[in-house]
PDB file of C-alpha atoms in Angstrom:
ATOM      1  CA  MET A  17       5.997  -2.924   8.588  1.00  0.00           C
ATOM      2  CA  LEU A  18       3.551  -1.178  11.883  1.00  0.00           C
ATOM      3  CA  PRO A  19       0.975   1.658  11.219  1.00  0.00           C
ATOM      4  CA  ALA A  20       1.343   4.734  12.068  1.00  0.00           C
ATOM      5  CA  THR A  21      -1.335   5.153  13.883  1.00  0.00           C
ATOM      6  CA  LEU A  22      -4.071   2.121  15.198  1.00  0.00           C
ATOM      7  CA  ALA A  23      -6.635   2.364  17.674  1.00  0.00           C
ATOM      8  CA  LEU A  24      -7.077  -0.365  20.621  1.00  0.00           C
ATOM      9  CA  VAL A  25     -10.891  -1.156  21.757  1.00  0.00           C
ATOM     10  CA  ASP A  26     -11.071  -3.997  24.700  1.00  0.00           C
ATOM     11  CA  ASP A  27     -12.776  -3.874  28.094  1.00  0.00           C
ATOM     12  CA  ASP A  28     -10.268  -4.771  30.005  1.00  0.00           C
ATOM     13  CA  PRO A  29      -8.308  -1.549  31.116  1.00  0.00           C
ATOM     14  CA  GLU A  30      -4.979  -3.268  31.738  1.00  0.00           C
ATOM     15  CA  TYR A  31      -4.745  -5.621  29.147  1.00  0.00           C
ATOM     16  CA  SER A  32      -5.614  -2.947  26.930  1.00  0.00           C
ATOM     17  CA  GLU A  33      -2.462  -0.129  28.243  1.00  0.00           C
ATOM     18  CA  PHE A  34      -0.008  -2.692  28.304  1.00  0.00           C
ATOM     19  CA  LEU A  35      -0.343  -3.801  24.593  1.00  0.00           C
ATOM     20  CA  ALA A  36      -0.628  -0.102  23.880  1.00  0.00           C
ATOM     21  CA  GLN A  37       2.437   0.391  25.844  1.00  0.00           C
ATOM     22  CA  HIS A  38       4.045  -2.181  23.857  1.00  0.00           C
ATOM     23  CA  LEU A  39       3.263  -0.951  20.763  1.00  0.00           C
ATOM     24  CA  ARG A  40       4.051   2.211  21.628  1.00  0.00           C
ATOM     25  CA  ASN A  41       7.104   1.027  22.476  1.00  0.00           C
ATOM     26  CA  GLN A  42       7.209   0.143  18.610  1.00  0.00           C
ATOM     27  CA  GLY A  43       6.738   3.525  17.254  1.00  0.00           C
ATOM     28  CA  VAL A  44       2.375   3.402  16.643  1.00  0.00           C
ATOM     29  CA  GLN A  45       0.300   6.165  18.139  1.00  0.00           C
ATOM     30  CA  VAL A  46      -2.260   4.079  19.948  1.00  0.00           C
ATOM     31  CA  GLN A  47      -4.936   5.120  20.958  1.00  0.00           C
ATOM     32  CA  VAL A  48      -7.024   3.076  23.288  1.00  0.00           C
ATOM     33  CA  TYR A  49     -10.478   2.813  23.878  1.00  0.00           C
ATOM     34  CA  ASN A  50     -12.695   0.615  26.675  1.00  0.00           C
ATOM     35  CA  ASP A  51     -15.996   0.758  24.885  1.00  0.00           C
ATOM     36  CA  SER A  52     -17.070   0.534  21.437  1.00  0.00           C
ATOM     37  CA  SER A  53     -19.239   3.806  21.896  1.00  0.00           C
ATOM     38  CA  ASP A  54     -16.620   5.442  23.239  1.00  0.00           C
ATOM     39  CA  LEU A  55     -14.416   4.970  19.114  1.00  0.00           C
ATOM     40  CA  LEU A  56     -17.554   6.171  17.291  1.00  0.00           C
ATOM     41  CA  ALA A  57     -18.281   9.011  19.492  1.00  0.00           C
ATOM     42  CA  ASP A  58     -14.661  10.423  18.419  1.00  0.00           C
ATOM     43  CA  ASN A  59     -13.980  13.475  16.672  1.00  0.00           C
ATOM     44  CA  GLU A  60     -12.671  11.553  13.685  1.00  0.00           C
ATOM     45  CA  PRO A  61     -13.441   7.767  14.431  1.00  0.00           C
ATOM     46  CA  TYR A  62     -12.125   6.701  11.268  1.00  0.00           C
ATOM     47  CA  ARG A  63      -9.025   8.071  10.832  1.00  0.00           C
ATOM     48  CA  PHE A  64      -6.723   4.946  11.900  1.00  0.00           C
ATOM     49  CA  GLU A  65      -4.845   2.954   9.494  1.00  0.00           C
ATOM     50  CA  PHE A  66      -5.230   0.126  11.833  1.00  0.00           C
ATOM     51  CA  TYR A  67      -7.989  -1.454  14.305  1.00  0.00           C
ATOM     52  CA  VAL A  68      -7.097  -4.000  16.966  1.00  0.00           C
ATOM     53  CA  LEU A  69     -11.080  -4.937  18.211  1.00  0.00           C
ATOM     54  CA  ASP A  70     -12.214  -7.683  21.207  1.00  0.00           C
ATOM     55  CA  LEU A  71     -15.636  -8.888  20.580  1.00  0.00           C
ATOM     56  CA  MET A  72     -17.297  -9.005  24.221  1.00  0.00           C
ATOM     57  CA  LEU A  73     -17.397  -4.879  23.764  1.00  0.00           C
ATOM     58  CA  PRO A  74     -19.875  -2.783  25.842  1.00  0.00           C
ATOM     59  CA  GLY A  75     -21.706  -1.060  23.448  1.00  0.00           C
ATOM     60  CA  VAL A  76     -22.082  -2.599  20.264  1.00  0.00           C
ATOM     61  CA  ASN A  77     -20.181  -5.276  19.867  1.00  0.00           C
ATOM     62  CA  GLY A  78     -17.028  -6.136  18.369  1.00  0.00           C
ATOM     63  CA  THR A  79     -18.495  -7.575  15.124  1.00  0.00           C
ATOM     64  CA  GLU A  80     -21.001  -5.426  14.738  1.00  0.00           C
ATOM     65  CA  LEU A  81     -18.695  -2.881  15.534  1.00  0.00           C
ATOM     66  CA  LEU A  82     -16.678  -4.355  12.336  1.00  0.00           C
ATOM     67  CA  ARG A  83     -19.060  -3.477  10.273  1.00  0.00           C
ATOM     68  CA  ILE A  84     -19.123  -0.393  10.372  1.00  0.00           C
ATOM     69  CA  LEU A  85     -15.866   0.491  10.160  1.00  0.00           C
ATOM     70  CA  ARG A  86     -15.714  -1.329   7.084  1.00  0.00           C
ATOM     71  CA  LYS A  87     -18.231   0.925   5.772  1.00  0.00           C
ATOM     72  CA  ARG A  88     -16.532   3.539   5.804  1.00  0.00           C
ATOM     73  CA  ASN A  89     -12.452   2.210   5.747  1.00  0.00           C
ATOM     74  CA  GLN A  90     -10.784  -0.368   4.680  1.00  0.00           C
ATOM     75  CA  SER A  91      -7.900  -0.026   7.563  1.00  0.00           C
ATOM     76  CA  GLY A  92      -6.228  -2.923   8.541  1.00  0.00           C
ATOM     77  CA  VAL A  93      -8.859  -4.646  11.214  1.00  0.00           C
ATOM     78  CA  LEU A  94      -7.543  -8.063  13.701  1.00  0.00           C
ATOM     79  CA  ILE A  95      -9.978  -9.665  15.762  1.00  0.00           C
ATOM     80  CA  VAL A  96      -8.691 -10.526  19.495  1.00  0.00           C
ATOM     81  CA  SER A  97     -11.012 -12.368  21.917  1.00  0.00           C
ATOM     82  CA  GLY A  98     -11.240 -15.181  23.699  1.00  0.00           C
ATOM     83  CA  ARG A  99     -14.548 -16.284  22.247  1.00  0.00           C
ATOM     84  CA  LEU A 100     -13.812 -19.204  21.003  1.00  0.00           C
ATOM     85  CA  GLY A 101     -15.292 -21.786  17.949  1.00  0.00           C
ATOM     86  CA  PRO A 102     -15.076 -22.354  13.926  1.00  0.00           C
ATOM     87  CA  GLU A 103     -18.560 -20.245  14.009  1.00  0.00           C
ATOM     88  CA  VAL A 104     -17.087 -17.193  15.623  1.00  0.00           C
ATOM     89  CA  PHE A 105     -14.108 -17.329  13.549  1.00  0.00           C
ATOM     90  CA  ALA A 106     -16.342 -17.200   9.929  1.00  0.00           C
ATOM     91  CA  GLU A 107     -18.524 -15.203  11.839  1.00  0.00           C
ATOM     92  CA  VAL A 108     -15.865 -11.813  12.178  1.00  0.00           C
ATOM     93  CA  ILE A 109     -14.316 -12.479   8.880  1.00  0.00           C
ATOM     94  CA  HIS A 110     -17.404 -12.631   7.130  1.00  0.00           C
ATOM     95  CA  ALA A 111     -17.585  -9.224   8.249  1.00  0.00           C
ATOM     96  CA  GLY A 112     -14.795  -7.686   6.809  1.00  0.00           C
ATOM     97  CA  ALA A 113     -12.024  -8.994  10.104  1.00  0.00           C
ATOM     98  CA  ASP A 114      -8.398  -9.530   8.607  1.00  0.00           C
ATOM     99  CA  MET A 115      -7.293 -11.703  10.661  1.00  0.00           C
ATOM    100  CA  TYR A 116      -8.435 -13.065  14.434  1.00  0.00           C
ATOM    101  CA  LEU A 117      -6.846 -14.015  17.555  1.00  0.00           C
ATOM    102  CA  THR A 118      -7.753 -15.755  20.443  1.00  0.00           C
ATOM    103  CA  LYS A 119      -6.951 -15.282  24.000  1.00  0.00           C
ATOM    104  CA  PRO A 120      -4.758 -15.491  25.837  1.00  0.00           C
ATOM    105  CA  VAL A 121      -1.808 -14.401  23.444  1.00  0.00           C
ATOM    106  CA  THR A 122       1.208 -12.585  24.007  1.00  0.00           C
ATOM    107  CA  PHE A 123       1.275  -8.853  22.873  1.00  0.00           C
ATOM    108  CA  GLU A 124       4.646 -10.132  20.802  1.00  0.00           C
ATOM    109  CA  GLN A 125       1.736 -12.265  18.728  1.00  0.00           C
ATOM    110  CA  VAL A 126      -0.280  -9.217  18.626  1.00  0.00           C
ATOM    111  CA  GLU A 127       2.683  -6.595  17.293  1.00  0.00           C
ATOM    112  CA  LEU A 128       3.884  -9.619  14.579  1.00  0.00           C
ATOM    113  CA  ALA A 129      -0.032 -10.322  13.279  1.00  0.00           C
ATOM    114  CA  VAL A 130      -0.693  -6.746  13.432  1.00  0.00           C
ATOM    115  CA  ARG A 131       2.877  -6.255  10.628  1.00  0.00           C
ATOM    116  CA  ALA A 132       1.610  -9.794   8.622  1.00  0.00           C
ATOM    117  CA  VAL A 133      -1.777  -7.866   7.851  1.00  0.00           C
ATOM    118  CA  HIS A 134      -0.559  -3.918   7.461  1.00  0.00           C
ATOM    119  CA  ARG A 135       2.385  -5.040   5.344  1.00  0.00           C
ATOM    120  CA  ARG A 136      -0.362  -7.288   3.206  1.00  0.00           C
ATOM    121  CA  ILE A 137      -2.234  -4.562   2.515  1.00  0.00           C
ATOM    122  CA  MET A 138       0.253  -1.857   2.562  1.00  0.00           C
ATOM    123  CA  THR A 139       1.818  -4.031  -1.206  1.00  0.00           C
ATOM    124  CA  ALA A 140      -1.890  -4.812  -2.232  1.00  0.00           C
ATOM    125  CA  ALA A 141      -1.921  -1.175  -2.157  1.00  0.00           C
ATOM    126  CA  GLN A 142       0.962  -0.377  -3.942  1.00  0.00           C
ATOM    127  CA  VAL A 143       0.130  -3.269  -6.807  1.00  0.00           C
ATOM    128  CA  ALA A 144      -3.188  -1.663  -7.431  1.00  0.00           C
ATOM    129  CA  THR A 145      -1.922   1.415  -8.317  1.00  0.00           C
ATOM    130  CA  ALA A 146       1.077   0.654 -10.018  1.00  0.00           C
ATOM    131  CA  TRP A 147       2.329   1.036 -13.307  1.00  0.00           C
ATOM    132  CA  LYS A 148       2.604  -2.534 -15.021  1.00  0.00           C
ATOM    133  CA  LEU A 149       4.814  -3.634 -17.591  1.00  0.00           C
ATOM    134  CA  ASP A 150       3.571  -6.663 -19.846  1.00  0.00           C
ATOM    135  CA  SER A 151       7.095  -7.631 -21.941  1.00  0.00           C
ATOM    136  CA  HIS A 152       5.893 -10.325 -23.791  1.00  0.00           C
ATOM    137  CA  ARG A 153       2.879  -8.457 -25.089  1.00  0.00           C
ATOM    138  CA  SER A 154       4.797  -5.759 -25.714  1.00  0.00           C
ATOM    139  CA  LEU A 155       2.356  -3.293 -23.529  1.00  0.00           C
ATOM    140  CA  LEU A 156       2.088  -0.851 -20.759  1.00  0.00           C
ATOM    141  CA  LEU A 157      -0.861  -1.250 -18.273  1.00  0.00           C
ATOM    142  CA  THR A 158      -2.045   1.800 -16.612  1.00  0.00           C
ATOM    143  CA  PRO A 159      -3.107   2.209 -13.182  1.00  0.00           C
ATOM    144  CA  ASP A 160      -6.352   3.177 -14.045  1.00  0.00           C
ATOM    145  CA  GLY A 161      -6.680   0.001 -16.117  1.00  0.00           C
ATOM    146  CA  GLN A 162      -5.546   1.299 -19.899  1.00  0.00           C
ATOM    147  CA  SER A 163      -3.503  -0.221 -22.448  1.00  0.00           C
ATOM    148  CA  VAL A 164      -0.371   1.666 -24.189  1.00  0.00           C
ATOM    149  CA  ASP A 165       1.505  -0.472 -27.656  1.00  0.00           C
ATOM    150  CA  LEU A 166       4.939  -0.115 -27.232  1.00  0.00           C
ATOM    151  CA  SER A 167       7.131  -0.363 -29.857  1.00  0.00           C
ATOM    152  CA  PRO A 168      10.154  -2.553 -29.697  1.00  0.00           C
ATOM    153  CA  THR A 169      12.135   1.228 -28.670  1.00  0.00           C
ATOM    154  CA  ASP A 170       9.423   1.543 -25.846  1.00  0.00           C
ATOM    155  CA  LEU A 171      10.014  -1.803 -24.597  1.00  0.00           C
ATOM    156  CA  LEU A 172      13.481  -1.420 -24.325  1.00  0.00           C
ATOM    157  CA  LEU A 173      13.398   1.766 -22.349  1.00  0.00           C
ATOM    158  CA  MET A 174      10.579   0.617 -20.172  1.00  0.00           C
ATOM    159  CA  GLN A 175      12.737  -2.904 -19.260  1.00  0.00           C
ATOM    160  CA  CYS A 176      15.440  -0.433 -18.519  1.00  0.00           C
ATOM    161  CA  PHE A 177      13.144   1.918 -16.437  1.00  0.00           C
ATOM    162  CA  LEU A 178      11.462  -1.634 -14.736  1.00  0.00           C
ATOM    163  CA  LYS A 179      15.467  -2.780 -14.013  1.00  0.00           C
ATOM    164  CA  ALA A 180      16.017   0.478 -12.094  1.00  0.00           C
ATOM    165  CA  GLN A 181      12.851   0.348  -9.302  1.00  0.00           C
ATOM    166  CA  GLY A 182      12.843   4.433  -9.839  1.00  0.00           C
ATOM    167  CA  ALA A 183      16.505   5.148  -9.375  1.00  0.00           C
ATOM    168  CA  VAL A 184      17.501   7.895 -12.421  1.00  0.00           C
ATOM    169  CA  VAL A 185      19.180   5.693 -15.140  1.00  0.00           C
ATOM    170  CA  GLY A 186      21.847   7.699 -16.957  1.00  0.00           C
ATOM    171  CA  ARG A 187      21.813   9.561 -20.464  1.00  0.00           C
ATOM    172  CA  ASP A 188      24.702   7.306 -21.390  1.00  0.00           C
ATOM    173  CA  GLN A 189      23.473   3.666 -19.972  1.00  0.00           C
ATOM    174  CA  ILE A 190      19.949   4.526 -22.265  1.00  0.00           C
ATOM    175  CA  ARG A 191      22.114   5.853 -25.218  1.00  0.00           C
ATOM    176  CA  GLU A 192      24.071   2.295 -24.975  1.00  0.00           C
ATOM    177  CA  LEU A 193      21.105   0.778 -24.793  1.00  0.00           C
ATOM    178  CA  LEU A 194      19.616   1.779 -28.314  1.00  0.00           C
ATOM    179  CA  GLY A 195      22.392   1.993 -29.672  1.00  0.00           C
ATOM    180  CA  TYR A 196      23.284   5.725 -30.540  1.00  0.00           C
ATOM    181  CA  PRO A 197      26.724   6.983 -30.663  1.00  0.00           C
ATOM    182  CA  THR A 198      27.303   8.275 -26.793  1.00  0.00           C
ATOM    183  CA  ALA A 199      27.653  11.690 -28.172  1.00  0.00           C
ATOM    184  CA  SER A 200      26.095  14.736 -27.313  1.00  0.00           C
ATOM    185  CA  ASP A 201      24.817  15.081 -30.791  1.00  0.00           C
ATOM    186  CA  SER A 202      22.771  12.178 -30.306  1.00  0.00           C
ATOM    187  CA  ASP A 203      20.913  14.254 -27.365  1.00  0.00           C
ATOM    188  CA  ASN A 204      17.855  15.170 -29.831  1.00  0.00           C
ATOM    189  CA  SER A 205      17.330  11.515 -30.944  1.00  0.00           C
ATOM    190  CA  LEU A 206      17.568  10.980 -26.986  1.00  0.00           C
ATOM    191  CA  HIS A 207      15.018  13.494 -26.403  1.00  0.00           C
ATOM    192  CA  ALA A 208      12.942  12.466 -29.424  1.00  0.00           C
ATOM    193  CA  THR A 209      12.491   8.738 -28.336  1.00  0.00           C
ATOM    194  CA  ILE A 210      12.002   9.519 -24.543  1.00  0.00           C
ATOM    195  CA  TYR A 211       9.230  12.021 -25.801  1.00  0.00           C
ATOM    196  CA  ARG A 212       7.264   9.994 -28.329  1.00  0.00           C
ATOM    197  CA  LEU A 213       6.903   7.357 -25.449  1.00  0.00           C
ATOM    198  CA  ARG A 214       5.295  10.732 -23.045  1.00  0.00           C
ATOM    199  CA  ARG A 215       3.227  10.976 -26.060  1.00  0.00           C
ATOM    200  CA  ARG A 216       2.042   7.640 -26.668  1.00  0.00           C
ATOM    201  CA  ILE A 217       1.335   7.280 -22.722  1.00  0.00           C
ATOM    202  CA  GLU A 218      -0.428  10.374 -22.651  1.00  0.00           C
ATOM    203  CA  LYS A 219      -2.756   9.507 -25.202  1.00  0.00           C
ATOM    204  CA  ALA A 220      -3.804   6.301 -23.378  1.00  0.00           C
ATOM    205  CA  THR A 221      -4.543   7.537 -19.783  1.00  0.00           C
ATOM    206  CA  PRO A 222      -5.786  11.133 -18.404  1.00  0.00           C
ATOM    207  CA  LEU A 223      -3.186  10.122 -15.513  1.00  0.00           C
ATOM    208  CA  ALA A 224       0.159  12.433 -15.264  1.00  0.00           C
ATOM    209  CA  VAL A 225       3.102  10.435 -16.739  1.00  0.00           C
ATOM    210  CA  PRO A 226       5.505   9.642 -14.338  1.00  0.00           C
ATOM    211  CA  LEU A 227       8.815   9.340 -16.650  1.00  0.00           C
ATOM    212  CA  GLN A 228      10.771  12.717 -15.232  1.00  0.00           C
ATOM    213  CA  SER A 229      14.193  14.309 -17.076  1.00  0.00           C
ATOM    214  CA  GLN A 230      16.634  14.794 -14.385  1.00  0.00           C
ATOM    215  CA  GLN A 231      18.978  17.688 -16.051  1.00  0.00           C
ATOM    216  CA  LYS A 232      22.045  16.649 -17.439  1.00  0.00           C
ATOM    217  CA  VAL A 233      21.785  12.986 -15.696  1.00  0.00           C
ATOM    218  CA  GLY A 234      20.117  11.142 -17.117  1.00  0.00           C
ATOM    219  CA  TYR A 235      15.605   9.621 -17.002  1.00  0.00           C
ATOM    220  CA  GLN A 236      13.542   8.607 -14.367  1.00  0.00           C
ATOM    221  CA  PHE A 237      10.328   6.304 -13.952  1.00  0.00           C
ATOM    222  CA  ARG A 238       8.874   8.218 -10.547  1.00  0.00           C
ATOM    223  CA  ALA A 239       5.923   5.828  -9.573  1.00  0.00           C
ATOM    224  CA  SER A 240       6.030   2.064  -8.990  1.00  0.00           C
ATOM    225  CA  LEU A 241       6.641   0.251 -12.030  1.00  0.00           C
ATOM    226  CA  VAL A 242       5.845  -3.668 -11.627  1.00  0.00           C
ATOM    227  CA  SER A 243       6.316  -6.731 -14.667  1.00  0.00           C
ATOM    228  CA  ALA A 244       3.078  -7.998 -15.026  1.00  0.00           C
TER     229      ALA A 244
END
């Protein structure tokens, strides 16, 4: 997984252009800056999903540029520099870098590092905004930190939605799961069960309840749902 947009800040124009072209070939929109001041003077310097920075730059150095970026966003930042030494590594990590590579380094290695950092950030973001099902305690944990007590029936439903991972769960499957008759006259019972679960969630959080009905098909939990 690669970011859609990336700012490359390095004062070696030949290296920058070849690395930028390599990343563009992978589908990334790359903007090259040969001076940290050029990036900061951009109309929207904090819009990028990812930053690749050198440390020895005209204008503010790479570490200071990193500190400035970290005050405005939490995009991925990879440092690629010829500066060596454990103190350099500690300096950039404390400033907020996600990873540090020492030159010389191949374009493929830079790409792999960008992929790894971006994947980790995206995974963390998904977990942070996910609904979490704690089956052992019969709780649904909302993204804003609230807890929803689940009845045994509610828990069976949520476990079914967890297994479906966003797919629509058919009415017949839910009827069978809950022991309802597989006939249309059980629809009222099914509707009532779903309604009670929705109301239970609505009372716990102001967030929109992602439990949605798909007419004549079934029900769907239209949000990231993970096991706690």
